[in-house]
mmCIF file of C-alpha atoms and ligand atoms in Angstrom:
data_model
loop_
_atom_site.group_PDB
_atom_site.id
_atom_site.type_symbol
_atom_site.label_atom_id
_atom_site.label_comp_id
_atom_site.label_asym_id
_atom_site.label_seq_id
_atom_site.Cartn_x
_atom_site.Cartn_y
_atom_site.Cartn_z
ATOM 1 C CA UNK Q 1 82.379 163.898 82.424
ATOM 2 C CA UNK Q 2 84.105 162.404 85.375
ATOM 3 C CA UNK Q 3 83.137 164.100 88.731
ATOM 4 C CA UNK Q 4 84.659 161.286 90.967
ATOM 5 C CA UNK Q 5 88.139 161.952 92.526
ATOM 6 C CA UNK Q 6 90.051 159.408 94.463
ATOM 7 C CA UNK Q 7 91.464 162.163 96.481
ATOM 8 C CA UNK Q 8 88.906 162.925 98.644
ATOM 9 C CA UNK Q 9 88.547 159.571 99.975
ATOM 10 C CA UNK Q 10 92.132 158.427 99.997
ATOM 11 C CA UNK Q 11 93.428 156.866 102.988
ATOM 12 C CA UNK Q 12 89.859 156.408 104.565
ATOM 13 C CA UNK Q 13 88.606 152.812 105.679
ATOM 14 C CA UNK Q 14 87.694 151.265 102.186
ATOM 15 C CA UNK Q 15 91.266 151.616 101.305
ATOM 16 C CA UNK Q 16 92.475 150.510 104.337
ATOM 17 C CA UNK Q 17 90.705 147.134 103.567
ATOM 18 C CA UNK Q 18 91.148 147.198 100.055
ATOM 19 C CA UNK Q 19 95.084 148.073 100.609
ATOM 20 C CA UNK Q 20 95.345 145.367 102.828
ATOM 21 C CA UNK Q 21 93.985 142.669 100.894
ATOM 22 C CA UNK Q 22 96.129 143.958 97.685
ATOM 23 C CA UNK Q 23 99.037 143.531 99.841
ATOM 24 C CA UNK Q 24 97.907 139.704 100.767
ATOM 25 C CA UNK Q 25 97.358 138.780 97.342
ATOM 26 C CA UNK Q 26 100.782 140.157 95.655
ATOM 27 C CA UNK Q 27 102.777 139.031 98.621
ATOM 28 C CA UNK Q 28 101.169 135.832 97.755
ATOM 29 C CA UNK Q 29 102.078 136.293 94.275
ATOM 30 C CA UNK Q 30 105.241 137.232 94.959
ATOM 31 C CA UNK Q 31 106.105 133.282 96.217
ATOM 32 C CA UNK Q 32 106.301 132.043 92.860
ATOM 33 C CA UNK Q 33 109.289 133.068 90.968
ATOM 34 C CA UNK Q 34 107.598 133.121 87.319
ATOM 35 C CA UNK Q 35 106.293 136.291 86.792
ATOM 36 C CA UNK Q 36 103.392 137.769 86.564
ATOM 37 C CA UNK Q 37 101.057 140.521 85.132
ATOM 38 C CA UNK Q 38 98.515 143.028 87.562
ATOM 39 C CA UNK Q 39 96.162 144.929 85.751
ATOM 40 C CA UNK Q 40 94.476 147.495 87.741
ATOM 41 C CA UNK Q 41 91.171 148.543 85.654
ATOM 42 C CA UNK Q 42 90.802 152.149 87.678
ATOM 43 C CA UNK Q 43 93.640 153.040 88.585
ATOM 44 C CA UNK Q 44 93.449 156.851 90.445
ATOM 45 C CA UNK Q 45 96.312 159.376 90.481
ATOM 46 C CA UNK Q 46 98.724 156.481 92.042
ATOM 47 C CA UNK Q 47 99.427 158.674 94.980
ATOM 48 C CA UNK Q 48 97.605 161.637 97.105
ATOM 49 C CA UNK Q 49 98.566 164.451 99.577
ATOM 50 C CA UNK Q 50 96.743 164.069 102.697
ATOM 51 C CA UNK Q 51 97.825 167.608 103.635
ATOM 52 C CA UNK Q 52 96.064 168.648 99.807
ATOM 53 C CA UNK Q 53 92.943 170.905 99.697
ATOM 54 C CA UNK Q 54 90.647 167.311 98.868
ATOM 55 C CA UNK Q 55 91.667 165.172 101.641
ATOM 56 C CA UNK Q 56 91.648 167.823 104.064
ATOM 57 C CA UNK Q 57 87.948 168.380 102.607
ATOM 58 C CA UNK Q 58 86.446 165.698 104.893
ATOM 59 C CA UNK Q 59 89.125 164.303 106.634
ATOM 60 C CA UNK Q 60 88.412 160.646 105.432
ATOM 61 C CA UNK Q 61 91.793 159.060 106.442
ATOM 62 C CA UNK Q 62 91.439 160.284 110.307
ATOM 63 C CA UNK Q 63 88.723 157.531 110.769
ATOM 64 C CA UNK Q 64 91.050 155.065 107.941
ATOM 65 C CA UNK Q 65 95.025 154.826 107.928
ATOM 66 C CA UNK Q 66 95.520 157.635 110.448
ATOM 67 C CA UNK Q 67 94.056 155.435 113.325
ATOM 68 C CA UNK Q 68 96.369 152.917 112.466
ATOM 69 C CA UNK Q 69 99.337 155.330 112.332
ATOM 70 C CA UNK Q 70 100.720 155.124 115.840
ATOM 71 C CA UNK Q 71 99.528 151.758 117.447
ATOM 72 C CA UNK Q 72 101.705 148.828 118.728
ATOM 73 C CA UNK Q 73 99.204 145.958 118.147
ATOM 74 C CA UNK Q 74 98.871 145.466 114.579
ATOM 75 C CA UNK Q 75 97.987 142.314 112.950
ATOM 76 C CA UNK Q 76 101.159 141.032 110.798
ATOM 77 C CA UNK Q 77 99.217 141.674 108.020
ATOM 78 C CA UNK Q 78 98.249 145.126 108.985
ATOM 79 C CA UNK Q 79 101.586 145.930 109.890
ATOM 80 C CA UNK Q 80 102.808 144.758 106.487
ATOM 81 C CA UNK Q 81 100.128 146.790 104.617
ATOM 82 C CA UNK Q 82 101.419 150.154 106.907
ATOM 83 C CA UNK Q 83 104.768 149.695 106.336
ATOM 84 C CA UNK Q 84 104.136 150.485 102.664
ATOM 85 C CA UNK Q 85 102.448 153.569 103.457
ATOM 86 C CA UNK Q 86 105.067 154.314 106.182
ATOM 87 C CA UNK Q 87 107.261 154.137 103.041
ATOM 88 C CA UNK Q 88 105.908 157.407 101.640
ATOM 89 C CA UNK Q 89 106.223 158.764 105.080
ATOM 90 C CA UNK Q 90 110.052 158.724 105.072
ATOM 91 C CA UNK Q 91 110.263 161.405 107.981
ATOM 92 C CA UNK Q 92 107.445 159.405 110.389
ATOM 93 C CA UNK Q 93 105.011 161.893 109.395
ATOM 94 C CA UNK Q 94 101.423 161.321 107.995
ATOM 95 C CA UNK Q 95 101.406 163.346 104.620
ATOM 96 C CA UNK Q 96 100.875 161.083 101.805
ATOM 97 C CA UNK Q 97 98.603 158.175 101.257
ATOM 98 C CA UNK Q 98 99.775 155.400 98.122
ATOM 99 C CA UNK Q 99 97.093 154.060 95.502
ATOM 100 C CA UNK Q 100 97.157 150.923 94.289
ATOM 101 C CA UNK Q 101 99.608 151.547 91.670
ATOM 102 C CA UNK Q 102 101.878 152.768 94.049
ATOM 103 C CA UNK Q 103 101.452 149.919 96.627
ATOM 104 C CA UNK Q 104 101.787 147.759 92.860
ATOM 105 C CA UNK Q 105 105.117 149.943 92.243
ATOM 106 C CA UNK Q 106 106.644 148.682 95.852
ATOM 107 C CA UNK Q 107 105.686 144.829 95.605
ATOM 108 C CA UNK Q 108 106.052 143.821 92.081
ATOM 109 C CA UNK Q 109 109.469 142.562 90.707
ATOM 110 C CA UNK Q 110 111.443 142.996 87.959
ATOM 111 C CA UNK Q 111 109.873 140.047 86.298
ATOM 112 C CA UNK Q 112 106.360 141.371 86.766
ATOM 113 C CA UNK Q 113 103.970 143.872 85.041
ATOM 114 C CA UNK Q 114 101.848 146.136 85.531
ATOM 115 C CA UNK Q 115 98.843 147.517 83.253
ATOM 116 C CA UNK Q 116 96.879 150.430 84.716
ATOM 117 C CA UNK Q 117 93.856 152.122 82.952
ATOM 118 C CA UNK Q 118 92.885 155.927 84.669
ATOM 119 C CA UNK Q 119 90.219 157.626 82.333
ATOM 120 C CA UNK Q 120 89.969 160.844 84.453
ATOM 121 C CA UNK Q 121 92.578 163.402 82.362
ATOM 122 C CA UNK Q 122 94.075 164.842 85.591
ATOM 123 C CA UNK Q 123 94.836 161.602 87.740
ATOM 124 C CA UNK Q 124 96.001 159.950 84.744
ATOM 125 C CA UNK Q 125 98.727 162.676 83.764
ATOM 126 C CA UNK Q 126 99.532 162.652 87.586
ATOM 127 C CA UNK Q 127 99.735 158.883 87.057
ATOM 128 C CA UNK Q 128 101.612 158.577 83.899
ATOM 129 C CA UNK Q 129 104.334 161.218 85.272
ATOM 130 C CA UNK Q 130 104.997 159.112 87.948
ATOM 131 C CA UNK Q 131 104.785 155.167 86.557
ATOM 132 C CA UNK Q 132 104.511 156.147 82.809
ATOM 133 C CA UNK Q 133 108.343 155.469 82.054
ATOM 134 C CA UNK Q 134 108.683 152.571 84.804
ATOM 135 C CA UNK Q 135 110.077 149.320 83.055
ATOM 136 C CA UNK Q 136 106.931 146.330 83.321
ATOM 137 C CA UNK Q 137 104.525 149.575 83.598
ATOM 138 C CA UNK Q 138 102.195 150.591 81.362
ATOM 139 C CA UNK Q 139 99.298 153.417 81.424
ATOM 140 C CA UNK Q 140 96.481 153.960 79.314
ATOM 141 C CA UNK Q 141 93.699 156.966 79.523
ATOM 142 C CA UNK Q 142 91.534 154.118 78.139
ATOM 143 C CA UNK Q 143 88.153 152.628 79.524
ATOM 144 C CA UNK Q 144 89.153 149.813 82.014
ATOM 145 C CA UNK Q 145 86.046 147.730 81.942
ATOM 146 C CA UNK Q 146 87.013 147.778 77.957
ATOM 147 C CA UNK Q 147 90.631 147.572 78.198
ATOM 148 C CA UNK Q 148 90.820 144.487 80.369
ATOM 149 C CA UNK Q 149 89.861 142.766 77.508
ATOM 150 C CA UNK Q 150 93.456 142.992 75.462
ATOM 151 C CA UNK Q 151 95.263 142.330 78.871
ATOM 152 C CA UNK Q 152 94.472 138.579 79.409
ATOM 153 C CA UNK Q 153 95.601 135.797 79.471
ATOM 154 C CA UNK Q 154 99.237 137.385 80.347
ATOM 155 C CA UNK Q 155 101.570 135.703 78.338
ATOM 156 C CA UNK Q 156 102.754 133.753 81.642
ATOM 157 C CA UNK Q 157 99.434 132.984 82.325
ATOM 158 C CA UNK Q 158 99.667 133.892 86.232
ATOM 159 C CA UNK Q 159 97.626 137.310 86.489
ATOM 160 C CA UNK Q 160 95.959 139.268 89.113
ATOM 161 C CA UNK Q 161 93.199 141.781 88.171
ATOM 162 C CA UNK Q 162 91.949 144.774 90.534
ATOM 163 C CA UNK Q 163 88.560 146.191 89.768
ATOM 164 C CA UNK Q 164 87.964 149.117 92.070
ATOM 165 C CA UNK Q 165 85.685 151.681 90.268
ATOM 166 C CA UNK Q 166 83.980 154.432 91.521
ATOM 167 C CA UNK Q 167 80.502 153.558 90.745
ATOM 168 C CA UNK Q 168 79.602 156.923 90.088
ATOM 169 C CA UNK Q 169 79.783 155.944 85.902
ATOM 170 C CA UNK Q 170 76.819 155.322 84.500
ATOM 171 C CA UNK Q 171 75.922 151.112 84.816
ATOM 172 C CA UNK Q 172 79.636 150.326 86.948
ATOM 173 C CA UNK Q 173 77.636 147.288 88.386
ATOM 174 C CA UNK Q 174 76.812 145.871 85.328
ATOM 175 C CA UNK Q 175 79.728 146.797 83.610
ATOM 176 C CA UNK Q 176 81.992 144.737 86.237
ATOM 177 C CA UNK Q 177 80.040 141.734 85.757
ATOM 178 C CA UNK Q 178 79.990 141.872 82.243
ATOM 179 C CA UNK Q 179 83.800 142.666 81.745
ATOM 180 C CA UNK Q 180 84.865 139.901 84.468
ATOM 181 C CA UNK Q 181 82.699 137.192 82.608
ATOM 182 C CA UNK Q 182 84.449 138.043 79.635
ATOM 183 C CA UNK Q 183 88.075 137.903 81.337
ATOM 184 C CA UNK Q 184 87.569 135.312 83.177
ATOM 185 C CA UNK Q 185 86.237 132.970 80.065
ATOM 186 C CA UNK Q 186 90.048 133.952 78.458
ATOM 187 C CA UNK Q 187 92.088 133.144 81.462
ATOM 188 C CA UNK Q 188 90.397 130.785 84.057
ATOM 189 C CA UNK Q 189 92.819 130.801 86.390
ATOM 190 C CA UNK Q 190 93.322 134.791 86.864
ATOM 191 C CA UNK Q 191 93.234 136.192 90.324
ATOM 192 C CA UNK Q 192 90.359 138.974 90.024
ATOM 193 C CA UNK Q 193 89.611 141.592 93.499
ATOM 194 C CA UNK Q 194 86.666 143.736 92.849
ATOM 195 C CA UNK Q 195 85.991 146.133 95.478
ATOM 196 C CA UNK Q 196 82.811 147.431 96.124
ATOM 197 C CA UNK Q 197 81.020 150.028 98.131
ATOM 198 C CA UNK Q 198 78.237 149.031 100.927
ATOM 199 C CA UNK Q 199 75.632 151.627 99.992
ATOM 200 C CA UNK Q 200 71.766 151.733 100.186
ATOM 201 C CA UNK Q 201 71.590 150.757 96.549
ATOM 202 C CA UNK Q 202 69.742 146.796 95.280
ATOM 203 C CA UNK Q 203 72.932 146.996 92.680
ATOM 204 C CA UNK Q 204 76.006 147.039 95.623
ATOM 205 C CA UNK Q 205 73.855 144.683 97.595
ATOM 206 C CA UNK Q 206 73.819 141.933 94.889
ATOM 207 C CA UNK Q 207 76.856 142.136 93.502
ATOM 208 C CA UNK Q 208 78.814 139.799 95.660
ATOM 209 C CA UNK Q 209 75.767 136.945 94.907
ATOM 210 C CA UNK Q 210 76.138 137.975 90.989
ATOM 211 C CA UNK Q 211 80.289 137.587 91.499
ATOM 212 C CA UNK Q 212 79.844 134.273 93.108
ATOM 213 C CA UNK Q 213 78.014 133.288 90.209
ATOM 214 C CA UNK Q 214 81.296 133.715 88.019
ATOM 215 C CA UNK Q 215 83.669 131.986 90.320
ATOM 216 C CA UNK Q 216 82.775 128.214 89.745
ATOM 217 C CA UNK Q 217 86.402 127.268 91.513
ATOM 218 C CA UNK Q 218 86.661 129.422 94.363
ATOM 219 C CA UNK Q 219 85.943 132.911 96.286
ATOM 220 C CA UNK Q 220 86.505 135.204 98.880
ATOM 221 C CA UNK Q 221 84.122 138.124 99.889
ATOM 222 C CA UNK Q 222 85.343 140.089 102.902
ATOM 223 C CA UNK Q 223 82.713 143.540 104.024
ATOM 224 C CA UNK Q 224 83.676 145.765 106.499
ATOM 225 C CA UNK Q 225 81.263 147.565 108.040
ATOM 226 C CA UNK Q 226 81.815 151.115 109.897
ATOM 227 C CA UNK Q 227 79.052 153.192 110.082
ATOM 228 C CA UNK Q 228 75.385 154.013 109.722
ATOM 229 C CA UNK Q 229 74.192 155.217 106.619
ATOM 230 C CA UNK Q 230 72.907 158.690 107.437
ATOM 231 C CA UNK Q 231 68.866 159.353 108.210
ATOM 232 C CA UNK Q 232 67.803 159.316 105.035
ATOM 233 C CA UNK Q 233 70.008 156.228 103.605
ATOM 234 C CA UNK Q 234 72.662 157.694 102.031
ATOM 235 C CA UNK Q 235 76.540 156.963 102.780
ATOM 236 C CA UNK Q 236 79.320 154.988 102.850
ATOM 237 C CA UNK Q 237 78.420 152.211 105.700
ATOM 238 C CA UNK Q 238 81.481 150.308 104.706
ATOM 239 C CA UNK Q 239 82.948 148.347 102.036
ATOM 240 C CA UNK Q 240 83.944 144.465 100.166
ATOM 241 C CA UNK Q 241 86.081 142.732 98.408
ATOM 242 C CA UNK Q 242 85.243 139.867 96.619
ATOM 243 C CA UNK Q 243 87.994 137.837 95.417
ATOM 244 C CA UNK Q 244 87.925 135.116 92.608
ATOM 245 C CA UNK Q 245 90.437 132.492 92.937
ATOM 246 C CA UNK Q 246 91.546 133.876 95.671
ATOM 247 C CA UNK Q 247 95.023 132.678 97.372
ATOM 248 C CA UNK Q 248 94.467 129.814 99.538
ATOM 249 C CA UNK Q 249 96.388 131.821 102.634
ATOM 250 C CA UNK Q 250 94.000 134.439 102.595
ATOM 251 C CA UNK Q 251 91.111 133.648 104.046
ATOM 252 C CA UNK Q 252 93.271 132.522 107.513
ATOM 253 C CA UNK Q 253 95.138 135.857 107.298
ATOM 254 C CA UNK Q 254 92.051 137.999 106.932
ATOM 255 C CA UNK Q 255 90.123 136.373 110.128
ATOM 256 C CA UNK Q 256 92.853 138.043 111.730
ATOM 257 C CA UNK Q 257 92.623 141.353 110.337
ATOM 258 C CA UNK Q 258 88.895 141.798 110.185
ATOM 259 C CA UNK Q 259 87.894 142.053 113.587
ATOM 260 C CA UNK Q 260 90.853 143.933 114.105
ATOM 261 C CA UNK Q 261 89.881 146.347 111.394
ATOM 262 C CA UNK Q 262 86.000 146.624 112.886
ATOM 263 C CA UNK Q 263 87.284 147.576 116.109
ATOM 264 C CA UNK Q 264 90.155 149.994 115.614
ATOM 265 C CA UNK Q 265 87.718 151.648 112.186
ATOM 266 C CA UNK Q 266 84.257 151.217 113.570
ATOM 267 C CA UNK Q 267 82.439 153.823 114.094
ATOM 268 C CA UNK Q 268 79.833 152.662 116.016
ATOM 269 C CA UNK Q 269 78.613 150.348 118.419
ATOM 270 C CA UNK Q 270 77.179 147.950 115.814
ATOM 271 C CA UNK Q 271 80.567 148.118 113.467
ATOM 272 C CA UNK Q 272 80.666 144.447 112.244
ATOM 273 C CA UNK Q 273 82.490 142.241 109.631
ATOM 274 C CA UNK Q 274 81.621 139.464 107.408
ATOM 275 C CA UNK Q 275 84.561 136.951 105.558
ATOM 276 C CA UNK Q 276 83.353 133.849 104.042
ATOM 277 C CA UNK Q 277 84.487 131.766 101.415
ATOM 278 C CA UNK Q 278 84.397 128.975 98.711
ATOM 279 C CA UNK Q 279 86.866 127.038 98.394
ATOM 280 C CA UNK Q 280 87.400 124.914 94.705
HETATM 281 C C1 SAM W 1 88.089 154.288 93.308
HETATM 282 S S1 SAM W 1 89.109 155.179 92.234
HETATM 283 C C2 SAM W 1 90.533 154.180 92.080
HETATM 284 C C3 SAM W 1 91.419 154.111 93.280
HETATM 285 C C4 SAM W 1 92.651 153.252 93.085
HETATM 286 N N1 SAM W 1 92.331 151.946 92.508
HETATM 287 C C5 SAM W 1 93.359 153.046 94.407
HETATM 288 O O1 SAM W 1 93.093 152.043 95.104
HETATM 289 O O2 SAM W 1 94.207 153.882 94.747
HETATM 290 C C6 SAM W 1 88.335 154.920 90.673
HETATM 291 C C7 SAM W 1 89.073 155.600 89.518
HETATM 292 O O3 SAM W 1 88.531 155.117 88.292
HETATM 293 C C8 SAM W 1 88.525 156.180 87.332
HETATM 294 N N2 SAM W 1 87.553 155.755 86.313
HETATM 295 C C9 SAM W 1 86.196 155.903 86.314
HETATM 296 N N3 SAM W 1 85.644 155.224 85.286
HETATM 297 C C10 SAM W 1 86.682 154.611 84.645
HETATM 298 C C11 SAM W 1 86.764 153.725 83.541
HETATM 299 N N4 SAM W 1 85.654 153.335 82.895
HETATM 300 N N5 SAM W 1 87.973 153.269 83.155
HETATM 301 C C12 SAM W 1 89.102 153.657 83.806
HETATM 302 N N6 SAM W 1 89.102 154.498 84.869
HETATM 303 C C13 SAM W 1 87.896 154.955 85.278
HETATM 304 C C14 SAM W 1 88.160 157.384 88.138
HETATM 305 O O4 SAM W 1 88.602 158.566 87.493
HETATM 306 C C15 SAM W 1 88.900 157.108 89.467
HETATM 307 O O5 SAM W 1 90.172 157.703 89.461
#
């Protein structure tokens, strides 16, 4: 039983980073002409009403995309990532917030492909109704974590993987580790974004040192930080993204956009960022 729903969070500041960063790295992509295949493990609904009985719930994207919405000083980058969303704003109006297939549906090409896995039965109608008959797209209402499996190497052999689960499933940490060592042992060279959540739990806290430990040529791990967790520990403080093989233009884009993103998200006083690397 899956009690997670993207829609209550969508929009908020962990998309706004992960967004962002998924924008970097296709754009990235995106310079080579040869195509390429993105798999995107969990894949959500592809799309979600902001107006819609869950997002109006808490009101997550008011302290995420919404306090983007109407400023003049955005980081090219950031800029880049909200003209997307502005995209599914036609009329200027905050309504709808993209997932990552939908952001995936707006940068890939022709040449390109996309794989998404969405196990929960009602995003992954929602999903297959809009992307199902897409040419290059594929869903399944398969495991992810298991599914990534038949996906790689892509027969070009230039791939980028997002892992962004909801760690609600029983053993997520352990499952992303175990499915990215097995990946990453058939295609090397992949391009793999794991997102995590920063939450009073020894599992979130180790899993960037545990990801390190699988990228032998190169990462990326970018946290953004936004709020206390409340009195008694519990909370979303913030969120990461840990890229392996990460594009080499990344890291000098994102010291742009994370203090940026800490001071227009934060929260509180103490909001705060962290973006180191590894290069091969
Ligand atoms: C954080 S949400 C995904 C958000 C989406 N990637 C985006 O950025 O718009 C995680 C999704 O994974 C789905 N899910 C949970 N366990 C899964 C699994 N083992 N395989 C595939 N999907 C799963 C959940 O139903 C949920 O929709």
């Amino acid at each position: 039983m899956l009690a997670y729903r993207h829609a209550f969070h969508a929009g908020n500041h962990a998309d706004v980073l992960k967004h962002t960063v998924l924008t970097r790295v296709l754009r990235y992509m995106n310079g080579k002409d040869k195509g390429y295949r993105l798999v995107d493990t969990h894949a959500g609904a592809g799309g979600y009403s902001l107006e819609g009985r869950y997002a109006q719930k808490k009101g997550e994207f008011e302290a995420g995309v919404a306090r983007l919405w109407g400023r003049d000083d955005l980081p090219e980058a950031v800029a880049d990532y909200l003209s997307i969303v502005r995209q599914f704003n036609p009329d200027g109006t905050l309504t709808q917030y993209p997932g990552s297939p939908a952001f995936a549906q707006m940068l890939l090409r022709p040449q390109d492909q996309l794989r998404m896995f969405e196990l929960h039965p009602t995003d992954h109608r929602i999903l297959a109704s809009y992307l199902g008959t897409v040419r290059g797209a594929e869903v399944y209402d398969k495991d992810g974590f298991d599914g990534l499996k038949g996906q790689v190497p892509p027969p070009t052999r230039r791939g980028v993987v997002l892992m962004d689960p909801s760690y609600e499933g029983h053993g997520d940490y352990g499952r992303v580790i175990a499915s990215l060592r097995d990946a990453i042992t058939r295609f090397a060279e992949g391009v793999y974004m794991v997102w995590y959540p920063q939450v009073s739990k020894l599992e979130a806290a180790q899993l960037p040192k545990r990801l390190e430990a699988l990228a032998p040529k190169g990462w990326l791990h970018a946290r953004l930080t936004v709020q206390q967790p409340d009195s008694m520990g519990f909370g979303l403080a913030g969120s990461g993204v840990f890229i392996i093989n990460p594009p080499y233009t990344l890291h000098a884009e994102l010291l742009e956009v994370m203090p940026y993103l800490t001071e227009v998200l934060g929260q509180y006083d103490d909001a705060n960022y962290l973006l180191e690397q590894r290069a091969a």
